[in-house]
mmCIF file of C-alpha atoms in Angstrom:
data_model
loop_
_atom_site.group_PDB
_atom_site.id
_atom_site.type_symbol
_atom_site.label_atom_id
_atom_site.label_comp_id
_atom_site.label_asym_id
_atom_site.label_seq_id
_atom_site.Cartn_x
_atom_site.Cartn_y
_atom_site.Cartn_z
ATOM 1 C CA MET J 30 189.087 183.355 87.957
ATOM 2 C CA LEU J 31 189.478 181.030 90.510
ATOM 3 C CA ARG J 32 187.629 177.477 90.971
ATOM 4 C CA ILE J 33 187.432 177.118 94.945
ATOM 5 C CA GLU J 34 186.031 173.726 96.495
ATOM 6 C CA LYS J 35 186.179 171.807 99.609
ATOM 7 C CA TYR J 36 187.284 167.729 100.087
ATOM 8 C CA ALA J 37 187.253 165.825 103.268
ATOM 9 C CA ALA J 38 189.268 162.948 104.335
ATOM 10 C CA ILE J 39 188.331 160.988 107.917
ATOM 11 C CA ASP J 40 191.587 159.224 109.304
ATOM 12 C CA ILE J 41 190.436 155.918 111.339
ATOM 13 C CA GLY J 42 193.136 154.875 112.996
ATOM 14 C CA SER J 43 193.688 152.975 116.071
ATOM 15 C CA ASN J 44 194.264 155.883 118.592
ATOM 16 C CA ALA J 45 191.988 158.442 117.014
ATOM 17 C CA ILE J 46 189.512 159.361 114.464
ATOM 18 C CA ARG J 47 190.324 162.640 112.661
ATOM 19 C CA LEU J 48 188.802 165.045 109.902
ATOM 20 C CA LEU J 49 190.596 167.053 108.078
ATOM 21 C CA ILE J 50 188.918 169.345 105.646
ATOM 22 C CA ALA J 51 190.676 170.676 102.737
ATOM 23 C CA THR J 52 190.377 173.837 100.355
ATOM 24 C CA VAL J 53 191.668 173.292 97.409
ATOM 25 C CA ILE J 54 191.977 176.944 94.671
ATOM 26 C CA GLU J 55 192.602 176.346 91.136
ATOM 27 C CA ARG J 56 193.469 179.151 88.822
ATOM 28 C CA GLU J 57 194.254 178.294 85.595
ATOM 29 C CA GLY J 58 197.802 178.189 84.186
ATOM 30 C CA ASP J 59 199.269 177.929 88.464
ATOM 31 C CA PRO J 60 199.275 174.973 90.194
ATOM 32 C CA PRO J 61 196.400 173.884 92.527
ATOM 33 C CA GLN J 62 196.628 175.322 96.521
ATOM 34 C CA PHE J 63 195.942 173.108 99.228
ATOM 35 C CA LYS J 64 194.384 174.680 102.254
ATOM 36 C CA LYS J 65 193.581 172.744 105.870
ATOM 37 C CA THR J 66 190.431 174.698 106.768
ATOM 38 C CA SER J 67 189.426 172.621 110.023
ATOM 39 C CA LEU J 68 190.802 169.641 111.732
ATOM 40 C CA VAL J 69 188.838 167.427 114.317
ATOM 41 C CA ARG J 70 190.386 164.691 116.544
ATOM 42 C CA VAL J 71 188.288 162.234 118.799
ATOM 43 C CA PRO J 72 190.427 160.520 120.514
ATOM 44 C CA ILE J 73 188.845 157.214 120.350
ATOM 45 C CA ARG J 74 190.936 154.616 120.885
ATOM 46 C CA LEU J 75 190.146 151.410 118.645
ATOM 47 C CA GLY J 76 193.169 149.866 119.347
ATOM 48 C CA ALA J 77 193.397 149.462 123.053
ATOM 49 C CA ASP J 78 190.114 147.187 122.028
ATOM 50 C CA VAL J 79 191.341 145.298 119.655
ATOM 51 C CA PHE J 80 195.100 144.367 120.220
ATOM 52 C CA LEU J 81 193.752 143.166 123.277
ATOM 53 C CA GLU J 82 189.800 141.881 122.636
ATOM 54 C CA GLY J 83 190.286 141.106 119.079
ATOM 55 C CA ASN J 84 186.663 143.264 118.839
ATOM 56 C CA ILE J 85 185.927 146.736 118.656
ATOM 57 C CA SER J 86 183.730 147.553 122.006
ATOM 58 C CA GLU J 87 180.003 148.532 121.684
ATOM 59 C CA GLY J 88 181.141 151.543 123.832
ATOM 60 C CA ASN J 89 183.800 152.399 121.406
ATOM 61 C CA ILE J 90 181.066 151.615 118.533
ATOM 62 C CA LEU J 91 178.473 154.416 119.623
ATOM 63 C CA ARG J 92 181.180 156.549 119.985
ATOM 64 C CA MET J 93 182.157 156.269 116.500
ATOM 65 C CA LEU J 94 178.530 156.622 115.632
ATOM 66 C CA ASP J 95 178.737 159.912 117.140
ATOM 67 C CA ALA J 96 181.887 161.498 115.804
ATOM 68 C CA MET J 97 180.993 160.381 112.303
ATOM 69 C CA GLN J 98 177.450 162.133 112.794
ATOM 70 C CA ALA J 99 179.008 164.819 113.890
ATOM 71 C CA PHE J 100 181.641 164.227 111.183
ATOM 72 C CA SER J 101 178.790 164.486 108.528
ATOM 73 C CA LEU J 102 177.358 167.062 109.920
ATOM 74 C CA LEU J 103 180.376 168.986 109.377
ATOM 75 C CA MET J 104 181.022 168.553 105.914
ATOM 76 C CA LYS J 105 177.431 169.542 105.319
ATOM 77 C CA ASN J 106 178.298 173.111 106.910
ATOM 78 C CA HIS J 107 181.751 173.534 105.531
ATOM 79 C CA LYS J 108 179.637 172.518 101.605
ATOM 80 C CA VAL J 109 181.866 169.646 100.892
ATOM 81 C CA ILE J 110 181.648 168.348 97.080
ATOM 82 C CA THR J 111 183.541 165.052 98.510
ATOM 83 C CA HIS J 112 185.053 162.800 101.044
ATOM 84 C CA ARG J 113 186.417 159.489 101.789
ATOM 85 C CA ALA J 114 186.836 157.517 105.109
ATOM 86 C CA CYS J 115 190.382 155.109 105.454
ATOM 87 C CA ALA J 116 190.405 153.283 108.332
ATOM 88 C CA THR J 117 193.488 151.208 109.263
ATOM 89 C CA SER J 118 195.270 148.861 111.898
ATOM 90 C CA ALA J 119 192.860 148.787 114.396
ATOM 91 C CA MET J 120 189.407 148.173 112.205
ATOM 92 C CA ARG J 121 191.407 145.783 109.209
ATOM 93 C CA GLU J 122 192.342 143.354 112.056
ATOM 94 C CA ALA J 123 188.817 143.346 114.291
ATOM 95 C CA LYS J 124 186.674 140.885 113.737
ATOM 96 C CA ASN J 125 183.889 143.012 113.614
ATOM 97 C CA GLY J 126 185.230 145.636 111.898
ATOM 98 C CA GLU J 127 183.214 144.766 108.518
ATOM 99 C CA GLU J 128 180.350 144.586 110.719
ATOM 100 C CA VAL J 129 180.735 147.707 112.429
ATOM 101 C CA ALA J 130 181.408 149.536 108.832
ATOM 102 C CA LYS J 131 178.347 148.552 107.723
ATOM 103 C CA ARG J 132 176.440 149.558 110.677
ATOM 104 C CA ILE J 133 177.992 153.506 110.598
ATOM 105 C CA PHE J 134 177.086 153.330 106.963
ATOM 106 C CA LYS J 135 173.716 152.753 107.814
ATOM 107 C CA GLU J 136 172.938 154.820 110.695
ATOM 108 C CA THR J 137 174.894 157.783 109.122
ATOM 109 C CA GLY J 138 175.420 157.837 105.431
ATOM 110 C CA LEU J 139 179.755 157.781 105.262
ATOM 111 C CA ARG J 140 180.732 154.593 103.913
ATOM 112 C CA ILE J 141 184.619 153.386 105.630
ATOM 113 C CA HIS J 142 186.829 152.216 103.555
ATOM 114 C CA ILE J 143 189.316 149.257 106.104
ATOM 115 C CA ILE J 144 192.634 149.596 103.868
ATOM 116 C CA ASP J 145 195.721 147.182 104.122
ATOM 117 C CA GLY J 146 199.334 148.432 104.788
ATOM 118 C CA LYS J 147 200.183 148.409 101.412
ATOM 119 C CA ASP J 148 197.453 150.605 100.503
ATOM 120 C CA GLU J 149 197.622 152.719 103.524
ATOM 121 C CA ALA J 150 202.131 153.311 102.420
ATOM 122 C CA ALA J 151 200.858 154.473 99.236
ATOM 123 C CA ILE J 152 198.082 156.579 99.675
ATOM 124 C CA ILE J 153 200.842 158.372 102.934
ATOM 125 C CA ALA J 154 203.773 158.485 100.098
ATOM 126 C CA SER J 155 201.210 160.342 97.638
ATOM 127 C CA THR J 156 201.576 163.261 99.577
ATOM 128 C CA ASP J 157 203.058 166.057 98.421
ATOM 129 C CA LEU J 158 206.484 166.770 99.898
ATOM 130 C CA ARG J 159 207.884 168.282 96.778
ATOM 131 C CA ASP J 160 209.468 171.142 99.277
ATOM 132 C CA LEU J 161 211.463 168.388 100.689
ATOM 133 C CA ILE J 162 212.312 165.381 98.075
ATOM 134 C CA ASP J 163 214.672 167.194 96.184
ATOM 135 C CA ASP J 164 216.144 164.719 93.391
ATOM 136 C CA ASN J 165 219.835 164.475 94.941
ATOM 137 C CA LYS J 166 218.934 163.584 98.697
ATOM 138 C CA ALA J 167 217.876 160.543 99.730
ATOM 139 C CA PHE J 168 214.897 160.313 102.539
ATOM 140 C CA LEU J 169 213.406 157.715 104.490
ATOM 141 C CA TYR J 170 209.535 158.712 105.467
ATOM 142 C CA VAL J 171 208.046 156.964 108.967
ATOM 143 C CA ASP J 172 204.417 157.811 109.830
ATOM 144 C CA VAL J 173 203.996 156.193 113.095
ATOM 145 C CA GLY J 174 200.407 155.020 114.038
ATOM 146 C CA GLY J 175 198.637 153.598 116.872
ATOM 147 C CA GLY J 176 198.721 149.954 115.523
ATOM 148 C CA SER J 177 201.415 150.361 112.800
ATOM 149 C CA THR J 178 204.106 152.433 111.181
ATOM 150 C CA GLU J 179 204.913 152.484 107.698
ATOM 151 C CA PHE J 180 208.124 153.058 106.217
ATOM 152 C CA THR J 181 208.827 154.082 102.509
ATOM 153 C CA VAL J 182 212.213 155.195 100.845
ATOM 154 C CA PHE J 183 212.674 157.994 98.439
ATOM 155 C CA ALA J 184 215.384 158.270 96.490
ATOM 156 C CA ASN J 185 215.717 160.750 93.264
ATOM 157 C CA GLY J 186 212.690 162.237 93.760
ATOM 158 C CA LYS J 187 210.496 158.978 93.549
ATOM 159 C CA SER J 188 209.147 156.394 96.272
ATOM 160 C CA VAL J 189 211.236 153.581 95.419
ATOM 161 C CA VAL J 190 210.284 150.960 98.162
ATOM 162 C CA SER J 191 207.288 151.140 101.079
ATOM 163 C CA LYS J 192 206.224 148.908 104.166
ATOM 164 C CA SER J 193 203.921 148.691 106.992
ATOM 165 C CA PHE J 194 205.014 146.646 110.213
ATOM 166 C CA GLN J 195 202.759 146.177 112.893
ATOM 167 C CA LEU J 196 204.996 147.746 115.564
ATOM 168 C CA GLY J 197 202.279 150.987 116.792
ATOM 169 C CA THR J 198 201.940 153.038 119.895
ATOM 170 C CA VAL J 199 198.289 151.692 121.084
ATOM 171 C CA ARG J 200 199.625 147.987 120.389
ATOM 172 C CA ILE J 201 203.420 148.764 122.294
ATOM 173 C CA ILE J 202 201.945 150.591 125.495
ATOM 174 C CA ASN J 203 199.317 147.141 126.054
ATOM 175 C CA ASP J 204 202.081 145.059 124.996
ATOM 176 C CA MET J 205 201.255 143.528 121.842
ATOM 177 C CA VAL J 206 204.409 143.689 119.482
ATOM 178 C CA ARG J 207 206.238 140.667 119.447
ATOM 179 C CA ASP J 208 209.985 140.407 120.492
ATOM 180 C CA THR J 209 210.591 139.449 116.724
ATOM 181 C CA ILE J 210 209.611 142.919 114.832
ATOM 182 C CA TRP J 211 211.849 145.367 116.162
ATOM 183 C CA GLU J 212 215.010 143.397 114.239
ATOM 184 C CA GLU J 213 212.259 143.162 111.378
ATOM 185 C CA VAL J 214 212.237 146.425 110.814
ATOM 186 C CA LYS J 215 216.128 147.179 111.900
ATOM 187 C CA LYS J 216 216.817 144.475 109.092
ATOM 188 C CA TRP J 217 214.390 146.365 106.680
ATOM 189 C CA ILE J 218 215.750 149.594 107.179
ATOM 190 C CA LYS J 219 218.880 148.912 106.856
ATOM 191 C CA THR J 220 218.843 146.876 103.808
ATOM 192 C CA HIS J 221 217.108 149.440 101.780
ATOM 193 C CA THR J 222 218.738 151.983 103.094
ATOM 194 C CA LYS J 223 222.291 150.704 103.032
ATOM 195 C CA ASP J 224 223.136 152.282 99.284
ATOM 196 C CA PHE J 225 222.776 155.825 100.000
ATOM 197 C CA ARG J 226 225.596 157.736 101.123
ATOM 198 C CA LYS J 227 224.189 160.024 103.272
ATOM 199 C CA ILE J 228 219.746 159.870 104.366
ATOM 200 C CA ASN J 229 217.429 162.217 106.126
ATOM 201 C CA VAL J 230 213.868 161.146 107.816
ATOM 202 C CA ILE J 231 210.669 162.573 107.582
ATOM 203 C CA GLY J 232 208.309 162.435 110.023
ATOM 204 C CA SER J 233 204.491 161.964 110.257
ATOM 205 C CA GLY J 234 202.142 161.788 112.866
ATOM 206 C CA GLY J 235 200.410 163.045 115.673
ATOM 207 C CA ASN J 236 203.852 162.137 118.166
ATOM 208 C CA ILE J 237 205.962 164.049 115.945
ATOM 209 C CA ASN J 238 204.335 166.847 115.447
ATOM 210 C CA SER J 239 204.245 167.576 119.141
ATOM 211 C CA ILE J 240 207.425 166.906 120.027
ATOM 212 C CA TYR J 241 208.702 169.749 116.981
ATOM 213 C CA LYS J 242 205.845 171.697 118.576
ATOM 214 C CA TYR J 243 207.808 171.466 121.483
ATOM 215 C CA SER J 244 211.252 172.039 120.641
ATOM 216 C CA GLY J 245 209.931 175.370 119.057
ATOM 217 C CA LYS J 246 211.634 175.359 115.412
ATOM 218 C CA LYS J 247 210.635 177.708 112.796
ATOM 219 C CA ILE J 248 208.617 175.378 110.629
ATOM 220 C CA GLY J 249 211.116 173.527 107.817
ATOM 221 C CA LYS J 250 214.128 173.521 109.905
ATOM 222 C CA PRO J 251 214.824 169.396 110.917
ATOM 223 C CA LEU J 252 215.254 167.951 114.494
ATOM 224 C CA SER J 253 218.577 166.789 115.043
ATOM 225 C CA TYR J 254 218.741 163.129 116.368
ATOM 226 C CA PHE J 255 220.872 164.884 119.634
ATOM 227 C CA PHE J 256 217.967 166.909 120.155
ATOM 228 C CA LEU J 257 215.453 163.497 119.753
ATOM 229 C CA SER J 258 217.427 161.636 121.720
ATOM 230 C CA ASN J 259 217.797 164.326 124.972
ATOM 231 C CA TYR J 260 213.820 164.739 124.472
ATOM 232 C CA PHE J 261 213.633 161.367 124.743
ATOM 233 C CA GLU J 262 215.161 160.593 128.452
ATOM 234 C CA MET J 263 213.813 163.753 129.725
ATOM 235 C CA ILE J 264 209.982 162.533 128.753
ATOM 236 C CA LYS J 265 211.216 158.621 130.084
ATOM 237 C CA ASP J 266 212.358 160.089 133.420
ATOM 238 C CA LYS J 267 208.630 162.123 133.827
ATOM 239 C CA THR J 268 205.754 160.405 135.010
ATOM 240 C CA TYR J 269 202.393 159.635 133.024
ATOM 241 C CA HIS J 270 200.632 162.841 135.480
ATOM 242 C CA GLU J 271 204.120 164.814 135.170
ATOM 243 C CA ARG J 272 203.915 164.868 131.043
ATOM 244 C CA ILE J 273 200.012 165.448 131.272
ATOM 245 C CA PHE J 274 200.399 168.385 133.847
ATOM 246 C CA GLU J 275 203.806 169.877 132.867
ATOM 247 C CA LEU J 276 204.687 168.718 129.463
ATOM 248 C CA GLN J 277 200.683 170.113 128.677
ATOM 249 C CA MET J 278 200.488 166.806 126.798
ATOM 250 C CA ASN J 279 196.539 165.367 126.185
ATOM 251 C CA PRO J 280 196.156 162.586 128.189
ATOM 252 C CA ASP J 281 195.791 160.160 125.289
ATOM 253 C CA ARG J 282 199.268 161.446 124.203
ATOM 254 C CA ALA J 283 201.552 161.960 127.177
ATOM 255 C CA ASP J 284 201.037 157.653 127.317
ATOM 256 C CA VAL J 285 202.313 156.654 123.711
ATOM 257 C CA ILE J 286 204.551 159.696 123.217
ATOM 258 C CA ILE J 287 207.184 157.450 124.206
ATOM 259 C CA PRO J 288 207.321 154.557 122.573
ATOM 260 C CA ALA J 289 206.534 157.091 119.176
ATOM 261 C CA THR J 290 210.009 158.870 120.465
ATOM 262 C CA LYS J 291 211.320 155.457 120.069
ATOM 263 C CA ILE J 292 210.573 154.138 116.791
ATOM 264 C CA TYR J 293 211.763 157.624 115.741
ATOM 265 C CA LEU J 294 214.801 157.700 117.301
ATOM 266 C CA SER J 295 215.229 153.714 115.935
ATOM 267 C CA ALA J 296 215.021 154.639 112.113
ATOM 268 C CA MET J 297 217.175 157.811 112.148
ATOM 269 C CA LYS J 298 219.457 155.215 114.031
ATOM 270 C CA TRP J 299 218.867 152.681 111.430
ATOM 271 C CA SER J 300 218.833 154.478 108.547
ATOM 272 C CA LYS J 301 222.334 156.601 110.421
ATOM 273 C CA ALA J 302 219.997 159.856 109.630
ATOM 274 C CA LYS J 303 221.470 163.178 111.410
ATOM 275 C CA ASN J 304 217.958 164.899 110.752
ATOM 276 C CA ILE J 305 214.246 164.438 110.681
ATOM 277 C CA PHE J 306 212.366 167.144 109.049
ATOM 278 C CA VAL J 307 208.583 166.970 110.053
ATOM 279 C CA PRO J 308 206.325 168.395 107.111
ATOM 280 C CA LYS J 309 203.200 167.992 109.081
ATOM 281 C CA VAL J 310 201.461 165.556 106.442
ATOM 282 C CA GLY J 311 200.413 162.306 106.730
ATOM 283 C CA LEU J 312 197.466 159.781 105.720
ATOM 284 C CA ALA J 313 194.410 162.865 105.998
ATOM 285 C CA ASP J 314 196.168 164.701 103.559
ATOM 286 C CA GLY J 315 196.867 162.147 100.984
ATOM 287 C CA ILE J 316 193.153 161.021 101.022
ATOM 288 C CA ILE J 317 192.618 164.828 99.783
ATOM 289 C CA LYS J 318 195.116 164.457 97.873
ATOM 290 C CA SER J 319 193.513 161.276 95.664
ATOM 291 C CA LEU J 320 190.654 163.024 95.886
ATOM 292 C CA TYR J 321 191.826 165.997 94.203
ATOM 293 C CA ASN J 322 193.282 163.694 91.319
ATOM 294 C CA GLU J 323 190.143 161.312 90.789
ATOM 295 C CA ARG J 324 187.843 164.128 90.412
ATOM 296 C CA GLU J 325 191.044 165.696 88.087
ATOM 297 C CA ALA J 326 191.058 162.698 85.747
ATOM 298 C CA LYS J 327 187.401 162.788 85.689
ATOM 299 C CA ARG J 328 187.198 166.227 84.280
ATOM 300 C CA MET J 329 190.186 165.219 81.657
ATOM 301 C CA GLU J 330 187.726 162.462 80.572
ATOM 302 C CA VAL J 331 184.930 164.655 79.601
ATOM 303 C CA LYS J 332 186.921 167.440 78.002
#
């Protein structure tokens, strides 16, 4: 007998807002299966407002309301049993972030949890990476977003240390990253990876997924530092419009892909990693896993 339920996660980032609906299939005696049923991405670049003006503009608030109303209807149609919406860098830095969250709740019924960098890193670290994280290996997990990048070091099959930095792609293209931040990230990565003889990077985020798709690699195979370096030089030599037309990138991807690739390359260089794995997991996956674990805990209490 199977138990089949649907969960939903809304990730409100600095570059885009995403709705992930996942189907969780359970059979007694076996580990649960998590299947991505639907993923909807809306390119509302909140970071462009917040990092430059300090507030979310009325125009983008109205776009958010439309998106959240649509997400609510999609979840209803899918018969989602529980959901959670988490907002990251842009909304937590916006002066009107809390006000916007209240307005969205009032008009759509969807409550937004504005989480800090540590919570974001912890949720991402909770994703199921068992297929990659071996007890005898060390990894540096790098999740690049529009407003911030989360770094987590895994060793002996466990999370060792995590940190969030205000080094995001939207922030970079708008010249909103202070000069010292790169040095801070470099120092942190070197400090926390120097004791490992060999380390690999795990990349997360829409940009590295786009690069991985372009590479044509089979799922599970890593990208090399050499490949990523050549890719970086190639996209730098193309104009914004050439990246859209020739490389078939979405317009909201074609500008942020360069700083994103630079962050991944830097992380590999400073940790001395030769490969980067791309398991396609991120904040939304972590939210789904958290919701499932919470429901399981409640079921155990009832028993």
